[in-house]
């Protein structure tokens, strides 16, 4: 999974990127400090994998990973090449989902590119540039569909749907806000629209507003939350400064710090969970002495396709897989005990994988 971190200059996106990846991206109080996208790969925290490692003492421990890309700050006119616009638009096309960092804190020492704090305006600034770019892409597709319609009337429904998406863009709304049937959603996915990408708004709060994990008293956060609801987007209150502070801590120290803040998870853990939910992803696990490993798949994936994540040969030659639920294995204490109780199942080609399923290493 590849997530692009975007936002206007000086909203805290590079600070957040540094904190969650420890990749050392530049962070400074001036626009365009980030020019080339910085990339950091982080392990997906999974306590289930840790338990399996204790049980098997494997030679190899391999968690699922997420790639974060810190993309250059955007300004007005990016769709026409202003600032680093062309570079921004090219980089954002390559990610699976967007983490849009929005500044929700006052600080006279950190310059805002627009001179004031206004999350709604900031979101609209970036959204407008993405919409303008999408209009060009969609217009080309509409032209192509119009030509096909002359020879085959079956393209009328497609053309009507694209016209509806174009109306939303004209109204300043992202493509993801358009209500779609499953068939229309699949059709929309064939057009490379930036505003159709899943988005999580990361509302960057001050540490004062963020304590106890509550952002309810912050009017800026309320504005971001309202926009997210209207767009079918995710929203996550976060404090980049706190994340920066805990990024270098030892696990015990970090746990104590979060506990004192009234938090159960770090911002990174919450962000990963939110992204998995947004993209409809789950993890299944493989366990054995050689390796314990987490594999990321889409909800609804059947066993052969899940096996194909390990190796394409496994999908082609799939017959059956031995599967046990994580909770059942832990309750039994060992795979042998789980088998004796009949909890290890032999699943065939139509089995739909569930989150936390453990598949015995082939």
XYZ file of N, CA and C in Angstrom, residues 14 67 118 124 131 138 148 159 161 186 207 214 257-258 295 355:
48
model
N 5.527 17.421 6.418
C 6.865 16.827 6.484
C 7.250 16.466 7.912
N 4.061 2.058 2.419
C 5.006 3.045 1.891
C 4.361 4.426 1.959
N -7.317 28.609 7.953
C -8.669 28.388 7.446
C -8.688 27.030 6.739
N -9.993 23.468 -0.076
C -10.525 23.867 -1.380
C -9.411 24.253 -2.349
N -9.208 19.035 -9.129
C -10.420 19.011 -9.952
C -10.132 19.530 -11.362
N -11.121 13.755 -17.693
C -12.478 13.266 -17.924
C -13.018 13.736 -19.271
N -17.648 6.601 -29.630
C -18.076 5.196 -29.607
C -19.596 5.089 -29.676
N -21.863 7.332 -21.019
C -21.749 8.767 -21.279
C -22.557 9.566 -20.267
N -23.307 8.723 -17.219
C -22.637 8.673 -15.917
C -21.458 9.643 -15.880
N -16.996 0.837 -10.646
C -15.983 0.119 -11.416
C -15.630 0.893 -12.690
N -0.627 20.452 20.563
C -0.632 19.431 21.614
C -1.684 19.748 22.682
N -8.970 14.123 22.326
C -10.209 14.794 21.928
C -9.899 16.088 21.187
N 4.282 7.399 27.809
C 3.967 8.752 27.330
C 2.543 8.798 26.786
N 2.183 7.820 25.945
C 0.844 7.783 25.364
C -0.212 7.617 26.446
N 0.146 -10.748 5.542
C -0.111 -10.456 4.127
C -1.344 -9.568 4.022
N -10.077 -11.553 8.282
C -8.990 -10.864 8.977
C -8.493 -11.728 10.138
